[in-house]
Amino acid sequence: MAATEQDFLDNPLGKNPTLEDILEGFEFLDDWEERYAFIIDLGKQLPAFPDDARIEENYVHGCQSQVWLISHYDEASGKLYLLIESDAMIVRGLAAMILVALNGKSPRDLLATDIDELFERLDLFRHISPTRGNGLRAMVGKIRDIAATAEAH
């Protein structure tokens, strides 16, 4: 079953929770074990990903786990919508964080978003493995490439 436009529009990530919710959640939690659990819980909010979209064209290279990413540009609103899937729970959570920050934005706003600043505020790269960090950068890079292509059209 292919993803429909409505599947992209119904994705709550990018609307709820908000970046402020994530930042507050991290501040409230005292240790990284609790924060990992928080990240994993975020990953449980990822919407269903269509099986037929698990193809090479949608595969995110550079990730330790298997990650797929698809997008839909809504011309009426000028916004870019994303769906991400991974086979690893922590990566699903990291993908959810990316979607909270970037999903449902115009390509221009998405490209202007300093996602690295968010990762620094959360101190993520000190607490995830280097390979997970590379995967996180690969996901963001692919999203930025999609946004740049959408903005050019």
XYZ file of C-alpha atoms in Angstrom:
153
model
C 0.000 0.000 0.000
C 1.515 3.305 -1.071
C 1.523 6.343 1.170
C -1.292 8.724 0.402
C -1.165 12.473 0.705
C -3.363 12.110 3.790
C -0.804 9.776 5.417
C 1.721 12.605 5.242
C -0.715 15.274 6.394
C -1.952 13.152 9.324
C 1.567 12.697 10.739
C 1.366 14.401 14.152
C 5.142 14.887 14.388
C 5.869 18.480 13.517
C 2.647 19.580 15.243
C 2.502 17.580 18.435
C 4.729 17.165 20.343
C 6.544 20.421 19.780
C 10.248 21.139 20.065
C 9.490 22.882 23.339
C 7.881 19.662 24.613
C 11.025 17.709 23.768
C 13.343 20.295 25.329
C 11.222 20.428 28.490
C 11.116 16.637 28.628
C 14.896 16.455 28.454
C 15.298 19.126 31.157
C 12.842 17.315 33.431
C 14.636 13.973 33.156
C 17.669 13.617 35.372
C 19.777 10.995 33.639
C 20.446 9.627 30.193
C 18.810 6.291 30.868
C 15.521 8.162 31.337
C 16.243 10.319 28.296
C 16.846 7.223 26.144
C 13.466 5.894 27.295
C 11.942 9.271 26.369
C 13.532 9.105 22.892
C 12.273 5.543 22.391
C 8.762 6.624 23.436
C 8.905 9.405 20.835
C 9.745 6.786 18.223
C 6.540 4.942 19.050
C 4.672 7.969 17.670
C 6.040 7.492 14.158
C 3.116 6.799 11.843
C 2.911 3.602 9.829
C 5.337 3.448 6.932
C 4.196 1.766 3.718
C 5.963 -1.525 3.002
C 6.223 -0.723 -0.701
C 8.289 2.385 0.130
C 11.077 0.255 1.640
C 13.098 0.433 -1.551
C 16.644 1.475 -2.378
C 15.575 4.924 -3.614
C 14.167 5.725 -0.150
C 16.944 4.107 1.844
C 19.105 6.419 3.962
C 22.742 5.421 3.512
C 25.162 6.119 6.320
C 22.969 4.748 9.077
C 23.970 1.764 11.175
C 20.344 0.597 11.162
C 17.980 0.347 8.258
C 16.253 3.701 7.672
C 13.823 4.734 4.954
C 12.539 8.216 4.218
C 9.793 9.425 1.905
C 8.416 12.898 1.332
C 5.443 14.729 -0.083
C 5.517 18.360 -1.178
C 2.082 19.932 -0.790
C 1.943 22.615 -3.465
C -1.219 24.205 -2.029
C 0.420 24.971 1.323
C 4.027 25.068 0.110
C 5.010 22.635 2.859
C 7.121 19.510 2.849
C 5.894 16.452 4.723
C 8.023 13.478 5.692
C 7.669 9.889 6.829
C 10.612 7.967 8.290
C 10.960 4.338 9.352
C 13.740 2.388 11.030
C 14.227 -1.108 12.363
C 15.944 0.192 15.534
C 13.972 1.647 18.442
C 16.466 4.385 19.346
C 16.784 5.428 15.694
C 12.982 5.593 15.421
C 13.092 8.002 18.372
C 15.841 10.106 16.828
C 13.862 10.163 13.564
C 10.793 11.323 15.498
C 12.848 14.174 16.970
C 13.929 15.182 13.471
C 10.309 15.139 12.318
C 9.220 17.284 15.257
C 11.798 19.855 14.155
C 11.376 19.679 10.370
C 8.091 18.087 9.280
C 5.411 20.323 7.781
C 7.674 23.289 7.088
C 8.221 25.092 3.835
C 11.441 23.988 2.117
C 12.933 27.415 2.822
C 12.068 27.278 6.540
C 13.300 23.710 6.758
C 16.634 24.634 5.211
C 16.914 27.622 7.576
C 16.313 25.457 10.664
C 19.499 24.931 12.650
C 18.956 21.298 13.596
C 22.538 21.059 14.881
C 21.685 23.695 17.476
C 18.860 21.467 18.711
C 21.172 18.469 18.918
C 23.704 20.586 20.848
C 21.055 21.822 23.290
C 20.052 18.209 23.926
C 23.728 17.167 24.128
C 22.848 14.240 21.861
C 26.156 13.587 20.165
C 27.941 13.025 23.481
C 25.400 10.363 24.427
C 24.845 8.379 21.239
C 27.393 6.256 19.434
C 29.401 7.822 16.606
C 27.644 5.534 14.110
C 24.235 6.684 15.391
C 25.448 10.274 15.082
C 26.471 9.626 11.490
C 23.037 8.132 10.824
C 21.345 11.159 12.347
C 23.401 13.436 10.089
C 22.576 11.220 7.086
C 18.824 11.513 7.773
C 19.051 15.290 8.098
C 21.227 15.501 4.979
C 18.724 13.551 2.906
C 15.865 15.730 4.191
C 17.836 18.882 3.330
C 18.485 17.525 -0.184
C 14.749 16.890 -0.631
C 13.953 20.403 0.640
C 16.535 21.997 -1.678
C 15.037 20.148 -4.653
C 11.499 21.192 -3.653
C 12.549 24.811 -3.203
C 14.184 24.855 -6.645
C 10.891 23.922 -8.336
